[in-house]
XYZ file of C-alpha atoms in Angstrom:
517
model
C -5.568 -9.699 15.727
C -2.302 -9.191 17.563
C -2.526 -8.663 21.316
C 0.006 -7.943 24.028
C 1.675 -11.255 24.907
C 2.846 -12.113 28.401
C 6.508 -11.619 27.529
C 6.892 -8.855 30.084
C 5.222 -10.795 32.919
C 6.501 -14.176 33.911
C 4.094 -16.878 35.001
C 5.086 -16.596 38.645
C 5.231 -12.831 38.617
C 8.041 -11.919 41.018
C 7.273 -9.639 43.913
C 9.703 -7.481 45.827
C 9.481 -8.370 49.496
C 9.384 -5.634 52.086
C 12.452 -5.316 54.278
C 10.573 -6.685 57.289
C 9.865 -9.954 55.518
C 12.660 -12.444 56.008
C 13.335 -15.342 53.668
C 13.323 -18.940 54.846
C 15.431 -21.549 53.130
C 13.833 -24.791 52.023
C 15.288 -28.256 52.153
C 13.514 -31.151 50.426
C 14.179 -33.679 53.138
C 12.501 -31.715 55.889
C 8.739 -32.154 55.990
C 6.622 -29.038 56.195
C 4.879 -30.174 59.348
C 8.240 -30.663 61.041
C 9.058 -26.993 60.763
C 8.393 -25.207 64.013
C 8.768 -21.782 62.549
C 6.729 -19.161 64.424
C 3.858 -17.884 62.383
C 4.153 -14.149 61.809
C 1.048 -12.180 60.923
C 1.745 -8.585 59.968
C -1.016 -6.177 60.910
C 0.344 -3.553 58.563
C -0.828 -3.785 54.983
C 2.073 -1.837 53.632
C 2.519 -4.237 50.745
C 0.146 -2.962 48.085
C -0.923 -4.760 44.963
C 1.109 -2.497 42.720
C 4.264 -3.979 44.250
C 3.478 -7.098 42.268
C 4.305 -5.288 39.064
C 7.959 -6.176 39.198
C 10.724 -4.120 37.721
C 13.332 -5.749 35.494
C 15.648 -6.219 38.479
C 12.977 -8.208 40.256
C 12.644 -10.817 37.508
C 13.949 -14.075 38.878
C 14.034 -15.903 35.575
C 17.039 -15.715 33.339
C 16.714 -14.135 29.932
C 14.719 -10.983 30.647
C 13.762 -9.031 27.524
C 15.960 -6.395 25.982
C 14.596 -3.146 24.620
C 14.044 -4.661 21.173
C 11.745 -7.256 22.757
C 14.133 -10.188 22.402
C 15.340 -12.219 25.331
C 18.912 -11.727 26.559
C 20.897 -14.782 25.474
C 23.998 -13.634 27.378
C 22.077 -13.277 30.646
C 20.486 -16.663 30.086
C 23.826 -18.384 29.514
C 25.421 -16.663 32.496
C 22.707 -17.710 34.912
C 22.688 -21.293 33.653
C 26.439 -21.403 34.309
C 25.856 -20.105 37.858
C 22.788 -22.155 38.776
C 22.952 -25.063 36.357
C 20.128 -26.411 34.227
C 17.140 -28.320 35.552
C 18.566 -31.776 34.896
C 21.932 -31.079 36.535
C 20.089 -29.681 39.589
C 18.008 -32.847 39.744
C 21.067 -35.099 39.543
C 22.660 -33.151 42.405
C 19.563 -33.791 44.480
C 18.977 -37.473 43.934
C 17.944 -38.093 40.322
C 19.572 -41.398 39.323
C 21.163 -41.866 35.890
C 18.503 -41.721 33.192
C 18.096 -42.061 29.437
C 16.940 -38.557 28.557
C 18.445 -35.158 27.854
C 17.043 -31.610 27.749
C 16.947 -30.008 24.309
C 15.326 -26.826 23.044
C 13.221 -25.631 20.130
C 12.419 -22.054 19.117
C 9.330 -20.396 20.528
C 6.557 -19.316 18.159
C 7.314 -15.765 19.293
C 10.892 -14.490 19.093
C 10.208 -12.363 22.162
C 9.941 -15.587 24.161
C 12.847 -17.801 25.042
C 13.175 -21.231 23.358
C 11.162 -24.066 24.875
C 12.954 -26.969 26.522
C 11.816 -30.528 25.935
C 12.833 -33.996 27.076
C 14.428 -36.161 24.395
C 15.945 -39.626 24.375
C 19.669 -39.564 25.104
C 20.085 -42.978 23.486
C 18.021 -45.395 21.457
C 15.090 -46.688 23.529
C 12.959 -49.799 23.160
C 9.389 -50.406 24.292
C 9.385 -51.015 28.057
C 12.570 -49.067 28.795
C 12.505 -46.784 31.856
C 13.318 -43.328 30.484
C 13.730 -41.775 33.926
C 12.758 -42.250 37.571
C 12.278 -39.063 39.608
C 12.583 -39.607 43.379
C 9.710 -38.347 45.544
C 12.078 -35.811 47.098
C 11.932 -33.963 43.758
C 8.168 -34.213 43.278
C 5.781 -31.522 44.509
C 2.480 -32.848 45.938
C 0.031 -31.596 48.565
C 1.397 -34.167 50.979
C 4.745 -32.477 50.630
C 3.373 -28.913 50.642
C 1.097 -29.300 53.652
C 2.900 -32.086 55.487
C -0.478 -33.431 56.583
C -2.833 -35.542 54.509
C -5.849 -34.610 56.628
C -5.298 -30.906 56.017
C -4.806 -31.618 52.308
C -8.147 -33.377 52.075
C -9.863 -30.656 54.122
C -8.650 -27.889 51.850
C -9.367 -29.628 48.586
C -12.857 -30.790 49.549
C -14.046 -27.559 51.110
C -12.227 -24.485 49.914
C -9.398 -24.870 47.444
C -8.533 -27.202 44.569
C -5.275 -29.086 44.406
C -4.149 -26.857 41.528
C -4.776 -23.703 43.527
C -2.810 -25.034 46.521
C 0.137 -26.052 44.341
C 0.097 -22.723 42.491
C 0.039 -20.742 45.727
C 2.889 -22.813 47.159
C 5.131 -22.185 44.155
C 4.231 -18.493 44.150
C 5.451 -18.159 47.727
C 8.526 -20.230 46.912
C 9.332 -17.915 44.020
C 9.332 -14.961 46.398
C 12.400 -16.506 48.005
C 14.300 -16.301 44.740
C 17.463 -18.362 44.575
C 17.108 -19.208 48.267
C 14.276 -21.571 47.356
C 15.190 -25.171 46.847
C 12.760 -25.227 43.932
C 14.297 -22.234 42.140
C 15.649 -24.211 39.120
C 12.270 -25.896 38.624
C 10.305 -22.662 38.979
C 12.693 -21.004 36.535
C 11.914 -23.776 34.052
C 8.165 -23.294 34.495
C 8.652 -19.588 33.874
C 10.489 -20.358 30.671
C 7.603 -22.545 29.478
C 4.986 -19.904 30.399
C 2.272 -22.536 30.556
C 2.580 -23.027 26.801
C 3.129 -26.752 26.752
C 5.087 -28.330 23.920
C 2.804 -28.159 20.941
C 1.182 -24.775 20.819
C 0.312 -21.785 23.005
C -1.018 -20.686 26.356
C -4.389 -21.893 27.581
C -7.349 -19.734 26.399
C -7.660 -18.764 30.065
C -4.872 -16.281 29.339
C -6.254 -15.019 26.020
C -7.738 -11.575 25.464
C -11.409 -11.029 24.698
C -10.532 -10.479 21.044
C -8.707 -13.826 20.944
C -11.539 -15.652 22.706
C -13.767 -14.455 19.878
C -11.909 -16.940 17.655
C -13.856 -19.609 19.560
C -17.269 -18.070 18.827
C -19.741 -20.862 18.142
C -17.742 -23.428 20.109
C -18.935 -24.567 23.561
C -15.293 -24.212 24.584
C -15.660 -20.442 24.820
C -18.283 -20.813 27.579
C -16.098 -23.428 29.299
C -13.175 -20.993 29.341
C -15.287 -18.256 30.925
C -16.726 -20.700 33.466
C -13.281 -21.962 34.417
C -12.017 -18.394 34.774
C -14.878 -17.624 37.146
C -13.985 -20.726 39.172
C -10.366 -19.574 39.474
C -11.613 -16.185 40.683
C -13.791 -17.876 43.329
C -10.768 -19.820 44.545
C -8.719 -16.642 44.688
C -11.414 -15.036 46.849
C -11.069 -17.952 49.294
C -7.290 -17.635 49.697
C -7.434 -15.420 52.753
C -9.752 -17.884 54.516
C -7.422 -20.752 53.681
C -4.471 -18.709 54.959
C -5.824 -19.045 58.507
C -6.727 -22.725 58.065
C -3.447 -24.079 56.746
C -0.781 -23.004 59.192
C 1.450 -25.867 58.095
C 1.742 -24.256 54.673
C 1.789 -20.584 55.435
C 3.928 -20.512 58.582
C 6.883 -21.006 56.234
C 6.199 -17.731 54.493
C 6.026 -14.751 56.875
C 4.547 -12.438 54.277
C 1.210 -10.694 53.963
C -1.932 -12.735 53.384
C -2.259 -14.153 49.854
C -4.473 -11.515 48.267
C -2.123 -8.823 49.565
C 0.916 -10.600 48.185
C -0.521 -11.669 44.821
C -3.095 -9.862 42.663
C -5.655 -12.020 40.869
C -4.057 -11.851 37.426
C -0.775 -13.212 38.793
C -2.584 -15.996 40.671
C -4.457 -16.918 37.475
C -1.205 -17.113 35.497
C 0.312 -19.391 38.145
C -2.839 -21.533 38.240
C -2.796 -21.959 34.471
C 0.918 -22.819 34.484
C 0.368 -25.519 37.109
C -2.686 -26.771 35.219
C -0.565 -27.231 32.071
C 1.975 -29.483 33.763
C 0.306 -31.235 36.694
C 0.337 -35.052 36.559
C -2.534 -37.189 37.832
C -0.923 -40.143 39.578
C -2.932 -43.345 39.982
C -3.231 -45.677 43.003
C -1.852 -43.134 45.494
C -3.371 -41.239 48.403
C -5.502 -38.174 47.716
C -2.723 -35.920 48.963
C -0.375 -37.289 46.268
C -2.679 -37.716 43.289
C -1.831 -34.294 41.773
C 1.924 -33.998 41.282
C 4.406 -31.607 39.705
C 7.235 -33.715 38.317
C 10.408 -32.083 36.980
C 11.166 -33.730 33.599
C 7.395 -34.328 33.310
C 5.007 -32.057 31.414
C 5.430 -29.490 29.972
C 8.913 -30.800 29.130
C 7.156 -33.939 27.885
C 4.669 -33.508 25.054
C 1.144 -34.871 25.398
C -0.238 -37.161 22.688
C -3.676 -38.747 22.462
C -2.363 -41.852 20.677
C 0.317 -42.549 23.281
C -0.129 -44.951 26.203
C 2.967 -44.147 28.256
C 2.129 -42.518 31.596
C 4.067 -41.195 34.565
C 3.546 -43.768 37.279
C 4.123 -43.756 41.035
C 6.401 -46.658 42.026
C 7.905 -47.159 45.462
C 9.601 -43.853 46.326
C 9.656 -42.379 42.832
C 7.682 -41.401 39.751
C 8.904 -43.127 36.614
C 8.207 -43.157 32.888
C 8.233 -46.395 30.908
C 8.116 -45.711 27.161
C 5.476 -47.354 24.987
C 7.343 -47.049 21.681
C 10.901 -47.125 20.365
C 12.835 -43.858 20.188
C 15.975 -42.859 18.365
C 18.512 -40.781 20.276
C 17.452 -37.138 20.135
C 13.744 -37.780 19.525
C 11.273 -35.999 21.871
C 9.536 -38.227 24.439
C 5.720 -38.155 24.512
C 3.159 -39.267 27.116
C -0.565 -39.925 27.180
C -2.869 -37.106 28.211
C -5.839 -39.335 29.014
C -9.104 -39.716 27.055
C -9.641 -35.977 26.683
C -11.474 -34.253 23.810
C -9.740 -31.413 22.006
C -11.771 -28.829 23.902
C -10.123 -30.003 27.146
C -6.691 -30.238 25.540
C -6.941 -26.626 24.451
C -8.334 -25.426 27.773
C -5.819 -27.293 29.915
C -2.678 -27.413 27.777
C -3.085 -24.977 24.882
C -2.993 -27.400 21.958
C -5.288 -29.349 19.636
C -4.571 -32.892 18.451
C -5.702 -33.445 14.865
C -5.554 -37.226 15.348
C -7.417 -37.335 18.658
C -9.583 -40.456 18.680
C -11.155 -39.245 21.953
C -12.502 -36.044 20.426
C -16.210 -35.495 20.911
C -19.058 -33.016 20.950
C -21.942 -32.812 23.378
C -25.631 -32.616 22.470
C -27.970 -31.938 25.364
C -31.616 -32.985 25.014
C -34.349 -32.331 27.565
C -37.947 -33.414 27.911
C -40.314 -30.461 27.891
C -41.393 -29.766 31.479
C -44.584 -28.074 30.239
C -45.744 -31.338 28.649
C -48.794 -32.700 30.553
C -47.224 -36.153 30.206
C -43.796 -35.046 31.379
C -43.734 -37.242 34.489
C -44.682 -40.371 32.517
C -42.028 -39.625 29.895
C -39.468 -38.981 32.619
C -40.241 -42.392 34.139
C -39.892 -44.129 30.754
C -36.605 -42.337 30.080
C -35.183 -43.372 33.467
C -36.301 -46.928 32.877
C -34.152 -46.941 29.768
C -31.107 -45.400 31.397
C -31.733 -41.803 30.361
C -32.462 -38.618 32.317
C -35.025 -35.891 31.868
C -32.059 -33.753 30.796
C -29.807 -36.109 28.860
C -26.308 -35.506 27.531
C -25.347 -37.374 24.357
C -21.689 -37.619 23.417
C -20.962 -37.455 19.692
C -17.607 -39.183 19.271
C -15.464 -38.434 16.232
C -16.000 -41.041 13.520
C -19.125 -42.368 15.257
C -21.608 -39.656 14.374
C -24.130 -42.091 12.856
C -24.151 -44.172 16.027
C -24.740 -41.028 18.084
C -27.772 -40.071 15.963
C -29.178 -43.561 16.381
C -28.757 -43.234 20.150
C -30.618 -39.915 20.222
C -33.647 -40.935 18.151
C -35.553 -43.081 20.698
C -35.232 -40.319 23.300
C -36.432 -37.630 20.869
C -39.323 -39.800 19.685
C -40.463 -40.147 23.278
C -40.676 -36.373 23.506
C -42.956 -36.275 20.470
C -45.590 -38.680 21.837
C -48.715 -36.629 22.460
C -51.696 -39.036 22.440
C -52.379 -40.380 25.978
C -53.267 -43.839 24.648
C -49.954 -43.964 22.783
C -48.181 -42.940 25.967
C -49.825 -45.827 27.824
C -48.564 -48.175 25.135
C -45.045 -46.830 25.631
C -45.302 -47.246 29.415
C -46.372 -50.882 29.046
C -43.562 -51.690 26.602
C -40.309 -53.206 27.811
C -37.873 -51.109 25.846
C -37.212 -47.721 24.277
C -40.042 -48.299 21.805
C -42.383 -45.513 20.727
C -45.054 -45.810 18.047
C -43.439 -44.106 15.089
C -45.571 -42.664 12.358
C -43.985 -41.296 9.173
C -44.973 -37.750 10.132
C -43.493 -38.126 13.642
C -40.221 -39.475 12.281
C -40.043 -36.611 9.815
C -40.644 -34.106 12.639
C -37.924 -35.657 14.812
C -35.381 -35.702 12.009
C -36.259 -32.203 10.859
C -35.739 -30.852 14.373
C -32.390 -32.642 14.631
C -31.236 -31.395 11.215
C -32.225 -27.818 12.062
C -30.369 -28.087 15.349
C -27.116 -29.049 13.593
C -27.577 -26.303 10.977
C -28.092 -23.753 13.739
C -24.938 -24.847 15.545
C -22.921 -24.649 12.348
C -24.333 -21.195 11.685
C -23.064 -19.995 15.075
C -19.415 -20.068 13.976
C -17.747 -17.028 12.466
C -16.258 -18.963 9.572
C -17.128 -21.857 7.264
C -14.995 -24.957 6.838
C -13.423 -23.664 3.621
C -12.406 -20.461 5.359
C -10.825 -22.478 8.169
C -8.798 -24.464 5.651
C -7.570 -21.252 4.039
C -6.573 -19.789 7.415
C -4.635 -22.903 8.417
C -2.756 -22.876 5.113
C -1.241 -19.525 6.116
C 2.098 -20.270 7.759
C 2.142 -16.788 9.330
C -1.184 -17.230 11.127
C -1.109 -16.078 14.767
C -0.530 -19.214 16.912
C -3.566 -18.616 19.122
C -5.740 -18.099 16.067
C -4.288 -21.283 14.618
C -5.189 -23.558 17.528
C -8.628 -21.942 17.827
C -9.211 -22.536 14.112
C -8.030 -26.123 14.426
C -10.539 -26.698 17.214
C -13.578 -25.144 15.510
C -12.698 -26.855 12.239
C -12.733 -30.276 13.873
C -15.998 -29.448 15.670
C -17.609 -28.396 12.391
C -16.506 -31.591 10.689
C -18.297 -33.620 13.380
C -21.404 -31.423 13.137
C -21.432 -31.777 9.346
C -21.154 -35.558 9.733
C -24.107 -35.514 12.151
C -26.135 -33.352 9.764
C -25.331 -35.658 6.856
C -26.343 -38.735 8.852
C -29.646 -37.037 9.723
C -30.330 -35.978 6.127
C -29.583 -39.513 4.954
C -32.265 -40.809 7.315
C -34.722 -38.207 6.000
C -33.978 -39.369 2.451
C -34.710 -42.963 3.474
C -38.246 -42.149 4.606
C -40.815 -43.987 2.433
C -42.725 -40.801 1.602
C -40.770 -37.553 1.865
C -43.835 -35.485 0.935
C -45.450 -36.102 4.324
C -45.527 -32.980 6.489
C -44.005 -33.255 9.952
C -46.375 -33.860 12.849
C -47.087 -30.846 15.031
C -45.125 -30.978 18.257
C -46.426 -28.589 20.931
C -44.090 -30.185 23.520
C -41.098 -31.182 21.423
C -37.937 -31.990 23.374
C -35.426 -29.168 23.761
C -31.975 -29.355 22.186
C -28.943 -27.263 23.155
């Protein structure tokens, strides 16, 4: 189902400032805390939310749409001649010579401008430094707030790092070309939080598009994350009065007056799609926005190259050889496809870190619940236990679940005493108990598979359609991979049922069977 894309609203939706709001220039070598700008708080709330719906003249990003819906190539070229591209801006501001170039590929939607990506400018070998971005061109909370203590206070009490970074860039965008970061913000606008491989995060999908994920736990994760972003938005005004070192630079109205929620969410998602998690640095520097980093770099699960903080820069050392012109890829961490889709808008078909979650819980109404809880804890499990089903290791996951489920089926007090006195996850297993455990597990997997809107064969047919809507495509890729893991789990369970010595035995009754979800 086709929905209205975000082609008429850029990620950092531009806002027309009122005439009483003056712009402040920004220089990268001046720390935020060193600015002694007077903080101006306007009592008037003349700036209303509808001012955030910018007219065409307000759009700061080159290549605004023409009436036919296509971007204006002439306007794009003209602005790039005036301002320069991202890489030339970086070189002017301290980027040393590097071994990459910016190239572009068409967007999946002709109404969107082409996507830029970082490619090798020459042949590269394993261990080569592709580029080294100086800290003066990296956006972190240390830079934004100018005070590590304030950074930690905000991110542990009120606001996440992503929210702080998003808010900072939103205010910077209000300055237009006067902002030092204008070329970088313009590049983020061009990308629209799409990443390199697919589409926008499901956080920006319509309800109809989220329905593609019906049956997948990812749908609930998307809704939960969206609620979290809304809670952070509701805290912005409080943070405004806490973080003078950030907001004294921007003498505008308080955040919720300047930016409506939908615009804040778009900015949050855009930052989420390109933020880098640096290792072995202070808390105020661990989340970083690195020009030439994602989304200009593509994420891959089978890659080991990472952006690394070294001395006064963030550098990328490649983990594989590249021919000149080939796109550079980096590792996205051990994330399952559900997280890749939620954070970056793509699904990796070859993701060895993909997994599903099965949650099992001991029945709290069981008279022997406390004893079973003690036995579970003794064997490293909880009364509500999460089991990860890793792709390709479904049989191992079933084997890991069985002792826990058997414990839930013990009903005779004397048997429970035997379990308590044992030194391992050993429960007396009768044929009828084993049949009951396996039947419950098999039914659980069948129920989960039945919760999807389509069957595997239908998913295959959809993906064979080259004209399939991109959001539908990545959603179908995700649910297809989930179903394959669930089918493998079901098959492993059925195989165990078929191995029982007497399949005619009826399952044992289980008034307090463990709960699966």
